[in-house]
């Protein structure tokens, strides 16, 4: 579904990604791990088209998407849940959900279904986005991405700063979403969360992939766990 | 008492004219982060085009409807051909570009219409005065109040109650996320820039019979409009409305009762408000 081949990326003059290759298949949950500054967020921003395209190719459903504007990439069926959640503070919860909603390939997600899945959001439908708690904002950001009816959802550290119980709830929702046929690419600092939901993992270090494999393989690789994940 | 009421009305008229200008200026700033120094030029261009439409058709109403169209087209062209290429650069580059454009527009206007001051005559149906609260008020000024309030209400409904308005607010809150969830932000920017310019052009026609039509009127109206959005809070429609009425009324009363100090009063008000609320009355801290 999504494939990166030897992707390089730059912030101004600094060279952040040094040839990242990774792949997300249909209905797969893939995690992107690594220490701060390893290039995880940069990888997501490169996929979403927020960075000037560098060397390497990014393809989504066999179409090259490097150089396309972010909104075009999103409209091809990619749901984005940014770091810091990106809630529009001046929009109500309901406006946040509907402002960009689209039918996608099958229109499976509707506002009604979202409210069934996230009853908290229905209770707060008329609140401004800025009035929500951190956990509610994260739910809203994920719900908003689902209403784009994506085939792939990309999340940047959804568990950051949230209580363990809410993290659980979010992970359950992502498993649920995958069961509906949506692929997931998730950047995580929380190794346990990643091991719980992802089928495969990539570990980044200094802008390169230094490990890729299943949860079992990752659990067995003492060096990677110690050196790059601080376990 | 008479003087007081008529000054209040004049203050409202001036304030609502400022609102037509400041609302677009504020939304454009909120979306693009750009102080558009050419916004007064759109006002001036609208006034001159309105002047020509009146001389061809003899109708003020045609001027009001037609003049904003070429202004909006010019603004859309500026956004697409020039401004768009600077979004990734330092904001100062964009401000300088709009500053340069304001000179170009002044030259264009002087080249096309000369340096004289023209007066746009008000529509014949609104030439008379109405007796009202014990005084006589020109119908045209009362019409501006009604028109300005109607535009303010429509704008508020558009921005706060429609999906397009929600897109504009989303862009003001967080342009990057708006793009990331699939909103066509470039189109949103062009549309907002052109609509703001059309509104400014319309304000130029409406203000024509009161302020006159001359090259240089752009700066005359742009400066108070800036004070308005600084006071009201950049990017806030409510702020533009409250700020416009505040400045319109303060300026009119200042000129009537303390002509020597009227300019000083406005700047003093701005300083006091900024000291108390650095982001303006309804503004938010930049994210």
Short mmCIF file of C-alpha atoms in Angstrom, two decimals:
data_model
loop_
_atom_site.label_atom_id
_atom_site.label_comp_id
_atom_site.label_asym_id
_atom_site.label_seq_id
_atom_site.Cartn_x
_atom_site.Cartn_y
_atom_site.Cartn_z
CA UNK A 1 0.00 0.00 0.00
CA UNK A 2 2.67 2.48 1.10
CA UNK A 3 6.31 2.04 0.14
CA UNK A 4 9.36 4.22 0.84
CA UNK A 5 12.54 3.45 -1.04
CA UNK A 6 15.80 5.01 0.00
CA UNK A 7 14.12 8.28 1.04
CA UNK A 8 16.26 11.26 2.02
CA UNK A 9 14.87 14.37 3.67
CA UNK A 10 16.24 17.72 4.73
CA UNK A 11 15.25 20.54 7.07
CA UNK A 12 16.88 23.50 5.43
CA UNK A 13 20.51 22.48 5.23
CA UNK A 14 20.46 19.64 7.73
CA UNK A 15 20.16 16.17 6.30
CA UNK A 16 17.71 14.25 8.53
CA UNK A 17 16.74 11.06 6.66
CA UNK A 18 19.58 9.11 5.10
CA UNK A 19 17.82 6.63 2.86
CA UNK A 20 14.81 5.24 4.72
CA UNK A 21 13.03 2.24 3.17
CA UNK A 22 9.88 0.82 4.62
CA UNK A 23 6.59 -0.68 3.61
CA UNK A 24 3.05 -0.88 4.95
CA UNK A 25 0.80 -3.57 3.49
CA UNK A 26 -2.99 -3.76 3.28
CA UNK A 27 -4.64 -4.10 6.69
CA UNK A 28 -1.29 -4.06 8.41
CA UNK A 29 -0.32 -2.20 11.59
CA UNK A 30 3.28 -1.06 11.37
CA UNK A 31 5.15 0.85 14.06
CA UNK A 32 8.04 3.24 13.63
CA UNK A 33 10.25 3.32 16.72
CA UNK A 34 13.45 5.02 17.81
CA UNK A 35 14.88 7.62 20.12
CA UNK A 36 14.14 11.33 19.96
CA UNK A 37 15.71 12.84 16.89
CA UNK A 38 16.00 9.51 15.06
CA UNK A 39 13.83 10.84 12.22
CA UNK A 40 10.42 9.29 12.99
CA UNK A 41 8.33 12.43 12.69
CA UNK A 42 10.41 13.55 9.71
CA UNK A 43 9.55 10.29 7.97
CA UNK A 44 5.83 10.93 8.49
CA UNK A 45 6.14 14.53 7.32
CA UNK A 46 7.96 13.35 4.20
CA UNK A 47 5.17 10.85 3.47
CA UNK A 48 2.49 13.51 3.94
CA UNK A 49 4.25 15.87 1.53
CA UNK A 50 5.16 18.54 4.08
CA UNK A 51 8.86 18.50 3.18
CA UNK A 52 10.57 19.41 -0.05
CA UNK A 53 10.97 16.09 -1.88
CA UNK A 54 14.53 14.74 -1.69
CA UNK A 55 16.14 11.72 -3.34
CA UNK A 56 14.28 8.43 -3.06
CA UNK A 57 10.75 7.44 -3.97
CA UNK A 58 7.52 7.31 -2.00
CA UNK A 59 4.66 5.37 -3.57
CA UNK A 60 1.12 4.98 -2.33
CA UNK A 61 -1.03 2.39 -4.09
CA UNK A 62 1.59 2.22 -6.83
CA UNK A 63 1.47 5.97 -7.49
CA UNK A 64 4.46 8.15 -6.77
CA UNK A 65 3.37 10.82 -4.30
CA UNK A 66 6.66 12.65 -3.76
CA UNK A 67 6.19 16.35 -4.56
CA UNK A 68 2.39 16.31 -4.29
CA UNK A 69 0.75 18.86 -1.96
CA UNK A 70 -0.26 17.40 1.43
CA UNK A 71 -3.98 17.88 0.77
CA UNK A 72 -3.71 15.84 -2.43
CA UNK A 73 -1.95 13.00 -0.62
CA UNK A 74 -4.60 13.13 2.10
CA UNK A 75 -7.37 12.96 -0.50
CA UNK A 76 -5.86 9.82 -2.01
CA UNK A 77 -6.97 8.08 1.16
CA UNK A 78 -4.43 8.86 3.87
CA UNK A 79 -5.70 9.94 7.29
CA UNK A 80 -3.21 11.99 9.32
CA UNK A 81 -3.11 12.33 13.12
CA UNK A 82 -0.32 14.83 13.76
CA UNK A 83 1.89 15.20 16.79
CA UNK A 84 0.28 17.61 19.30
CA UNK A 85 -3.02 16.41 17.78
CA UNK A 86 -3.66 19.46 15.59
CA UNK A 87 -7.12 20.22 16.98
CA UNK A 88 -8.69 23.39 15.59
CA UNK A 89 -9.35 25.37 18.77
CA UNK A 90 -11.81 27.80 17.18
CA UNK A 91 -13.96 25.03 15.72
CA UNK A 92 -16.50 23.07 17.72
CA UNK A 93 -15.88 19.37 18.20
CA UNK A 94 -18.47 18.61 15.54
CA UNK A 95 -16.93 21.13 13.14
CA UNK A 96 -13.51 19.57 13.72
CA UNK A 97 -15.01 16.24 12.67
CA UNK A 98 -16.92 17.42 9.64
CA UNK A 99 -14.78 20.25 8.23
CA UNK A 100 -12.78 17.92 6.00
CA UNK A 101 -14.91 14.75 6.13
CA UNK A 102 -15.25 12.87 2.86
CA UNK A 103 -16.75 9.61 1.67
CA UNK A 104 -13.49 7.96 0.62
CA UNK A 105 -13.68 4.64 -1.20
CA UNK A 106 -16.67 3.22 0.66
CA UNK A 107 -17.94 5.84 3.12
CA UNK A 108 -17.95 3.32 5.97
CA UNK A 109 -17.30 5.94 8.66
CA UNK A 110 -20.12 8.36 9.35
CA UNK A 111 -20.60 10.94 12.07
CA UNK A 112 -23.20 8.67 13.65
CA UNK A 113 -20.77 5.75 13.87
CA UNK A 114 -18.01 7.98 15.19
CA UNK A 115 -20.31 9.18 17.97
CA UNK A 116 -21.15 5.56 18.84
CA UNK A 117 -17.46 4.73 19.04
CA UNK A 118 -16.57 7.92 20.94
CA UNK A 119 -19.54 8.81 23.17
CA UNK A 120 -17.41 11.49 24.87
CA UNK A 121 -17.20 13.39 21.62
CA UNK A 122 -20.97 13.36 21.20
CA UNK A 123 -21.36 14.80 24.70
CA UNK A 124 -18.95 17.57 23.79
CA UNK A 125 -20.09 18.12 20.21
CA UNK A 126 -20.83 21.83 20.74
CA UNK A 127 -17.65 22.58 22.73
CA UNK A 128 -14.79 24.44 21.11
CA UNK A 129 -11.83 22.13 20.38
CA UNK A 130 -9.62 24.16 22.71
CA UNK A 131 -11.82 23.21 25.69
CA UNK A 132 -11.11 19.47 25.51
CA UNK A 133 -8.70 17.53 27.71
CA UNK A 134 -5.58 15.98 26.16
CA UNK A 135 -7.16 12.54 25.92
CA UNK A 136 -10.34 13.91 24.37
CA UNK A 137 -8.28 15.89 21.86
CA UNK A 138 -6.43 12.73 20.86
CA UNK A 139 -9.74 10.88 20.40
CA UNK A 140 -10.99 13.81 18.33
CA UNK A 141 -7.89 13.83 16.16
CA UNK A 142 -8.25 10.10 15.45
CA UNK A 143 -12.01 10.39 14.90
CA UNK A 144 -11.42 13.27 12.49
CA UNK A 145 -8.94 11.18 10.51
CA UNK A 146 -11.43 8.27 10.37
CA UNK A 147 -14.11 10.54 8.93
CA UNK A 148 -11.81 11.06 5.94
CA UNK A 149 -12.63 7.38 5.30
CA UNK A 150 -8.95 6.59 4.72
CA UNK A 151 -7.36 3.35 3.58
CA UNK A 152 -4.25 4.17 5.61
CA UNK A 153 -4.06 6.12 8.84
CA UNK A 154 -0.79 7.68 9.99
CA UNK A 155 -0.36 8.61 13.65
CA UNK A 156 2.46 10.54 15.29
CA UNK A 157 2.83 9.49 18.93
CA UNK A 158 -0.84 9.20 19.84
CA UNK A 159 -0.02 8.01 23.37
CA UNK A 160 2.20 10.98 24.24
CA UNK A 161 1.27 12.59 27.54
CA UNK A 162 -1.83 10.46 28.10
CA UNK A 163 -2.83 8.34 31.10
CA UNK A 164 -2.32 4.56 30.65
CA UNK A 165 -6.05 3.89 30.66
CA UNK A 166 -6.65 6.31 27.79
CA UNK A 167 -3.68 4.85 25.89
CA UNK A 168 -5.35 1.42 26.24
CA UNK A 169 -8.57 2.82 24.87
CA UNK A 170 -6.80 4.39 21.89
CA UNK A 171 -4.93 1.18 21.08
CA UNK A 172 -8.19 -0.78 21.19
CA UNK A 173 -9.72 1.69 18.78
CA UNK A 174 -6.78 1.27 16.39
CA UNK A 175 -7.18 -2.52 16.46
CA UNK A 176 -10.85 -2.00 15.77
CA UNK A 177 -10.03 0.30 12.85
CA UNK A 178 -7.68 -2.27 11.35
CA UNK A 179 -10.38 -4.90 11.64
CA UNK A 180 -12.41 -2.62 9.36
CA UNK A 181 -9.71 -2.88 6.72
CA UNK A 182 -7.67 0.28 7.38
CA UNK A 183 -3.88 0.01 7.47
CA UNK A 184 -2.04 1.83 10.27
CA UNK A 185 1.41 3.42 10.44
CA UNK A 186 2.16 4.58 13.96
CA UNK A 187 5.14 6.43 15.40
CA UNK A 188 5.61 5.50 19.05
CA UNK A 189 7.95 6.19 21.94
CA UNK A 190 6.03 3.73 24.05
CA UNK A 191 7.51 0.34 23.14
CA UNK A 192 4.91 -1.67 25.05
CA UNK A 193 2.10 0.06 23.21
CA UNK A 194 3.80 -0.65 19.88
CA UNK A 195 4.42 -4.30 20.74
CA UNK A 196 0.79 -4.68 21.73
CA UNK A 197 -0.77 -3.59 18.48
CA UNK A 198 1.72 -3.65 15.61
CA UNK A 199 2.37 -6.62 13.30
CA UNK A 200 5.77 -5.34 12.26
CA UNK A 201 8.20 -2.71 13.49
CA UNK A 202 10.89 -0.49 12.04
CA UNK A 203 13.49 1.04 14.34
CA UNK A 204 15.13 4.25 13.15
CA UNK A 205 18.48 5.55 14.26
CA UNK A 206 20.13 8.70 12.89
CA UNK A 207 17.83 8.78 9.91
CA UNK A 208 18.32 5.14 8.89
CA UNK A 209 16.37 1.94 9.48
CA UNK A 210 18.46 -0.22 11.82
CA UNK A 211 15.89 -2.94 12.46
CA UNK A 212 12.82 -4.29 10.78
CA UNK A 213 10.83 -7.32 11.83
CA UNK A 214 7.96 -8.79 13.80
CA UNK A 215 7.23 -8.27 17.49
CA UNK A 216 8.87 -11.62 18.28
CA UNK A 217 12.03 -10.71 16.41
CA UNK A 218 12.14 -7.31 18.11
CA UNK A 219 11.64 -8.84 21.56
CA UNK A 220 14.51 -11.23 20.89
CA UNK A 221 16.94 -8.57 19.69
CA UNK A 222 18.71 -7.44 22.87
CA UNK A 223 21.10 -5.06 21.08
CA UNK A 224 18.37 -3.11 19.34
CA UNK A 225 16.25 -2.96 22.48
CA UNK A 226 19.17 -1.68 24.55
CA UNK A 227 20.89 0.64 22.11
CA UNK A 228 18.02 2.20 20.26
CA UNK A 229 14.98 1.83 22.46
CA UNK A 230 16.56 2.26 25.86
CA UNK A 231 15.01 -0.86 27.37
CA UNK B 1 -27.79 66.50 22.57
CA UNK B 2 -28.37 66.96 18.84
CA UNK B 3 -24.68 67.21 18.18
CA UNK B 4 -24.03 64.17 20.31
CA UNK B 5 -26.52 62.00 18.45
CA UNK B 6 -25.38 63.13 15.05
CA UNK B 7 -21.72 62.56 15.98
CA UNK B 8 -22.64 59.09 17.19
CA UNK B 9 -24.25 58.36 13.85
CA UNK B 10 -21.22 59.69 11.99
CA UNK B 11 -19.01 57.57 14.20
CA UNK B 12 -21.08 54.50 13.34
CA UNK B 13 -20.86 55.30 9.63
CA UNK B 14 -17.10 55.68 9.75
CA UNK B 15 -16.74 52.61 11.95
CA UNK B 16 -18.79 50.42 9.63
CA UNK B 17 -16.81 51.62 6.62
CA UNK B 18 -13.66 50.69 8.49
CA UNK B 19 -15.19 47.28 9.23
CA UNK B 20 -15.63 46.55 5.51
CA UNK B 21 -11.90 47.09 5.16
CA UNK B 22 -10.68 45.63 8.45
CA UNK B 23 -12.68 42.39 8.26
CA UNK B 24 -10.86 41.27 5.10
CA UNK B 25 -7.53 42.53 6.39
CA UNK B 26 -7.96 40.58 9.60
CA UNK B 27 -9.04 37.28 8.00
CA UNK B 28 -6.19 37.50 5.49
CA UNK B 29 -3.73 38.13 8.28
CA UNK B 30 -5.15 35.22 10.26
CA UNK B 31 -4.84 32.80 7.35
CA UNK B 32 -1.59 33.89 5.75
CA UNK B 33 0.19 35.62 8.59
CA UNK B 34 0.64 38.52 6.21
CA UNK B 35 0.01 42.15 6.89
CA UNK B 36 -1.37 43.15 3.51
CA UNK B 37 -0.17 46.69 2.88
CA UNK B 38 -1.97 46.68 -0.48
CA UNK B 39 -5.39 46.30 1.16
CA UNK B 40 -5.98 50.05 1.05
CA UNK B 41 -5.18 49.92 -2.67
CA UNK B 42 -8.12 47.56 -3.20
CA UNK B 43 -10.33 50.14 -1.49
CA UNK B 44 -8.95 52.92 -3.70
CA UNK B 45 -9.20 50.82 -6.87
CA UNK B 46 -12.84 50.00 -6.06
CA UNK B 47 -13.60 53.69 -5.59
CA UNK B 48 -12.05 54.68 -8.94
CA UNK B 49 -13.61 51.85 -10.88
CA UNK B 50 -16.92 52.77 -9.24
CA UNK B 51 -16.39 56.35 -10.42
CA UNK B 52 -15.99 55.16 -14.00
CA UNK B 53 -18.99 52.84 -13.79
CA UNK B 54 -21.12 55.74 -12.57
CA UNK B 55 -19.93 57.92 -15.43
CA UNK B 56 -20.85 55.24 -17.99
CA UNK B 57 -24.09 53.99 -16.52
CA UNK B 58 -25.18 56.93 -14.40
CA UNK B 59 -26.04 54.48 -11.64
CA UNK B 60 -24.45 54.25 -8.23
CA UNK B 61 -25.97 50.80 -7.78
CA UNK B 62 -24.20 49.39 -10.84
CA UNK B 63 -20.95 50.77 -9.41
CA UNK B 64 -21.59 49.06 -6.10
CA UNK B 65 -22.21 45.70 -7.79
CA UNK B 66 -19.62 45.85 -10.59
CA UNK B 67 -16.60 47.60 -9.05
CA UNK B 68 -15.69 44.78 -6.63
CA UNK B 69 -15.41 42.26 -9.49
CA UNK B 70 -12.24 43.56 -11.22
CA UNK B 71 -10.75 44.26 -7.79
CA UNK B 72 -11.29 40.63 -6.78
CA UNK B 73 -9.78 39.43 -10.06
CA UNK B 74 -6.71 41.62 -9.57
CA UNK B 75 -6.32 40.32 -6.01
CA UNK B 76 -6.66 36.68 -7.09
CA UNK B 77 -4.00 37.27 -9.76
CA UNK B 78 -1.67 38.83 -7.18
CA UNK B 79 -2.15 35.90 -4.82
CA UNK B 80 -1.64 33.23 -7.46
CA UNK B 81 1.17 34.87 -9.45
CA UNK B 82 3.14 36.59 -6.69
CA UNK B 83 2.27 35.97 -3.03
CA UNK B 84 1.92 32.19 -3.33
CA UNK B 85 5.59 31.83 -4.22
CA UNK B 86 6.66 33.57 -1.04
CA UNK B 87 4.70 31.54 1.55
CA UNK B 88 7.71 29.43 2.39
CA UNK B 89 9.97 32.44 2.72
CA UNK B 90 10.28 34.94 5.54
CA UNK B 91 7.01 36.83 6.17
CA UNK B 92 8.86 40.11 5.72
CA UNK B 93 9.28 39.30 2.02
CA UNK B 94 5.51 39.17 1.60
CA UNK B 95 4.95 42.37 3.50
CA UNK B 96 7.53 44.11 1.32
CA UNK B 97 5.84 42.76 -1.80
CA UNK B 98 2.45 44.17 -0.76
CA UNK B 99 4.16 47.45 0.15
CA UNK B 100 5.63 47.63 -3.34
CA UNK B 101 2.28 46.77 -4.90
CA UNK B 102 0.62 49.66 -3.08
CA UNK B 103 2.93 52.06 -4.97
CA UNK B 104 2.20 50.32 -8.24
CA UNK B 105 -1.54 50.74 -7.67
CA UNK B 106 -1.16 54.40 -6.78
CA UNK B 107 0.75 54.98 -10.02
CA UNK B 108 -1.80 53.01 -12.03
CA UNK B 109 -4.65 55.04 -10.58
CA UNK B 110 -2.87 58.37 -11.24
CA UNK B 111 -2.07 57.22 -14.75
CA UNK B 112 -5.67 56.24 -15.44
CA UNK B 113 -7.65 58.91 -13.60
CA UNK B 114 -5.16 61.66 -12.72
CA UNK B 115 -4.33 63.21 -9.38
CA UNK B 116 -7.56 65.13 -8.82
CA UNK B 117 -9.99 64.51 -6.04
CA UNK B 118 -13.29 63.30 -7.42
CA UNK B 119 -16.53 62.99 -5.65
CA UNK B 120 -18.81 60.10 -6.22
CA UNK B 121 -22.39 61.25 -5.94
CA UNK B 122 -24.68 59.31 -3.72
CA UNK B 123 -27.65 57.54 -5.30
CA UNK B 124 -30.50 59.92 -6.11
CA UNK B 125 -32.96 57.91 -4.05
CA UNK B 126 -30.92 58.53 -0.90
CA UNK B 127 -30.15 62.23 -1.35
CA UNK B 128 -32.55 63.59 1.19
CA UNK B 129 -32.38 63.88 4.92
CA UNK B 130 -34.63 62.21 7.42
CA UNK B 131 -35.94 63.83 10.54
CA UNK B 132 -34.95 61.60 13.34
CA UNK B 133 -34.60 62.02 17.12
CA UNK B 134 -35.05 65.76 16.74
CA UNK B 135 -32.33 66.17 14.12
CA UNK B 136 -31.87 65.83 10.35
CA UNK B 137 -29.77 62.94 9.13
CA UNK B 138 -28.71 62.30 5.55
CA UNK B 139 -30.48 59.19 4.27
CA UNK B 140 -27.29 57.99 2.66
CA UNK B 141 -25.49 57.81 5.99
CA UNK B 142 -28.35 55.90 7.56
CA UNK B 143 -28.24 53.52 4.58
CA UNK B 144 -24.54 52.91 5.20
CA UNK B 145 -25.30 51.95 8.79
CA UNK B 146 -27.94 49.46 7.67
CA UNK B 147 -25.72 48.13 4.86
CA UNK B 148 -22.66 47.82 7.12
CA UNK B 149 -24.60 45.98 9.82
CA UNK B 150 -26.11 43.66 7.21
CA UNK B 151 -22.67 42.85 5.77
CA UNK B 152 -21.32 42.24 9.26
CA UNK B 153 -24.19 39.86 10.03
CA UNK B 154 -23.77 37.98 6.73
CA UNK B 155 -20.02 37.69 7.24
CA UNK B 156 -20.54 36.41 10.75
CA UNK B 157 -23.03 33.79 9.54
CA UNK B 158 -20.66 32.79 6.73
CA UNK B 159 -17.63 32.41 8.97
CA UNK B 160 -19.30 30.93 12.05
CA UNK B 161 -22.15 28.87 10.66
CA UNK B 162 -21.10 27.39 7.32
CA UNK B 163 -18.66 24.69 6.33
CA UNK B 164 -16.68 27.15 4.22
CA UNK B 165 -16.38 29.37 7.27
CA UNK B 166 -15.21 26.40 9.32
CA UNK B 167 -12.52 25.78 6.69
CA UNK B 168 -11.36 29.39 6.98
CA UNK B 169 -11.24 29.13 10.77
CA UNK B 170 -9.41 25.80 10.54
CA UNK B 171 -6.84 27.45 8.28
CA UNK B 172 -6.46 30.32 10.73
CA UNK B 173 -5.98 27.88 13.64
CA UNK B 174 -3.51 25.52 11.98
CA UNK B 175 -2.72 25.71 8.28
CA UNK B 176 -0.50 22.66 8.35
CA UNK B 177 -3.04 20.32 9.91
CA UNK B 178 -5.72 21.71 7.61
CA UNK B 179 -3.59 20.59 4.65
CA UNK B 180 -2.80 17.27 6.30
CA UNK B 181 -6.47 16.33 6.57
CA UNK B 182 -7.15 17.21 2.96
CA UNK B 183 -8.36 20.80 2.90
CA UNK B 184 -7.36 22.62 -0.27
CA UNK B 185 -5.58 25.41 1.56
CA UNK B 186 -4.11 27.12 -1.53
CA UNK B 187 -7.64 27.53 -2.96
CA UNK B 188 -8.85 28.74 0.44
CA UNK B 189 -6.12 31.40 0.52
CA UNK B 190 -6.87 32.66 -2.99
CA UNK B 191 -10.60 32.81 -2.28
CA UNK B 192 -10.18 34.61 1.02
CA UNK B 193 -7.67 37.09 -0.40
CA UNK B 194 -9.93 37.88 -3.37
CA UNK B 195 -13.09 38.11 -1.24
CA UNK B 196 -11.39 40.41 1.24
CA UNK B 197 -10.26 42.58 -1.68
CA UNK B 198 -13.80 42.63 -3.13
CA UNK B 199 -15.14 43.77 0.21
CA UNK B 200 -12.50 46.51 0.35
CA UNK B 201 -13.39 47.56 -3.21
CA UNK B 202 -17.05 47.71 -2.27
CA UNK B 203 -16.13 49.81 0.76
CA UNK B 204 -14.34 52.19 -1.61
CA UNK B 205 -17.56 52.73 -3.58
CA UNK B 206 -19.72 53.09 -0.47
CA UNK B 207 -17.26 55.57 1.07
CA UNK B 208 -16.87 57.52 -2.18
CA UNK B 209 -19.64 60.05 -1.49
CA UNK B 210 -18.28 60.67 2.02
CA UNK B 211 -14.48 60.46 1.86
CA UNK B 212 -14.03 61.40 -1.81
CA UNK B 213 -12.09 59.51 -4.45
CA UNK B 214 -8.39 60.38 -4.85
CA UNK B 215 -5.03 58.67 -5.08
CA UNK B 216 -3.79 58.60 -1.52
CA UNK B 217 -7.13 57.61 -0.02
CA UNK B 218 -5.62 54.12 0.32
CA UNK B 219 -3.20 55.22 3.04
CA UNK B 220 -5.88 57.40 4.60
CA UNK B 221 -8.08 54.37 5.30
CA UNK B 222 -5.43 51.69 5.71
CA UNK B 223 -3.84 53.18 8.81
CA UNK B 224 -7.04 53.30 10.89
CA UNK B 225 -7.94 49.83 9.60
CA UNK B 226 -4.62 48.57 10.97
CA UNK B 227 -5.27 50.19 14.30
CA UNK B 228 -8.66 48.45 14.29
CA UNK B 229 -7.24 44.96 13.82
CA UNK B 230 -4.44 45.55 16.29
CA UNK B 231 -7.02 46.57 18.88
CA UNK B 232 -9.55 43.89 17.96
CA UNK B 233 -7.08 41.06 17.59
CA UNK B 234 -5.63 39.80 14.31
CA UNK B 235 -7.64 37.06 12.63
CA UNK B 236 -10.82 37.71 14.62
CA UNK B 237 -13.97 38.88 12.86
CA UNK B 238 -15.57 39.87 16.15
CA UNK B 239 -12.46 41.86 16.99
CA UNK B 240 -12.59 43.66 13.63
CA UNK B 241 -16.24 44.58 14.28
CA UNK B 242 -15.80 45.85 17.84
CA UNK B 243 -12.50 47.56 16.98
CA UNK B 244 -14.03 49.31 13.95
CA UNK B 245 -16.93 50.75 15.91
CA UNK B 246 -14.62 51.76 18.73
CA UNK B 247 -12.18 53.59 16.44
CA UNK B 248 -14.92 55.03 14.24
CA UNK B 249 -16.74 56.53 17.18
CA UNK B 250 -13.62 57.62 19.09
CA UNK B 251 -12.18 59.32 16.00
CA UNK B 252 -15.44 61.13 15.18
CA UNK B 253 -15.96 62.36 18.73
CA UNK B 254 -12.33 63.32 19.00
CA UNK B 255 -12.54 65.43 15.85
CA UNK B 256 -15.76 67.07 17.03
CA UNK B 257 -14.84 67.88 20.60
CA UNK B 258 -11.03 67.90 20.69
CA UNK B 259 -9.79 68.38 17.13
CA UNK B 260 -6.17 68.99 18.21
CA UNK B 261 -6.01 65.72 20.11
CA UNK B 262 -8.10 63.38 17.96
CA UNK B 263 -5.21 61.46 16.40
CA UNK B 264 -3.55 61.25 19.78
CA UNK B 265 -6.72 59.80 21.33
CA UNK B 266 -6.81 56.90 18.91
CA UNK B 267 -3.19 55.95 19.38
CA UNK B 268 -3.54 56.36 23.15
CA UNK B 269 -6.53 53.98 23.08
CA UNK B 270 -4.46 51.51 21.07
CA UNK B 271 -1.57 51.65 23.52
CA UNK B 272 -3.82 51.19 26.56
CA UNK B 273 -5.57 48.19 25.02
CA UNK B 274 -2.31 46.61 23.93
CA UNK B 275 -0.81 47.03 27.38
CA UNK B 276 -3.83 45.32 28.94
CA UNK B 277 -4.28 42.69 26.20
CA UNK B 278 -1.20 42.24 24.05
CA UNK B 279 -3.09 40.18 21.44
CA UNK B 280 -5.97 42.63 21.15
CA UNK B 281 -9.47 42.37 22.57
CA UNK B 282 -10.40 39.12 20.82
CA UNK B 283 -7.05 37.88 19.58
CA UNK B 284 -5.22 34.74 20.63
CA UNK B 285 -1.57 34.15 21.26
CA UNK B 286 0.14 32.99 18.08
CA UNK B 287 0.59 29.23 18.09
#
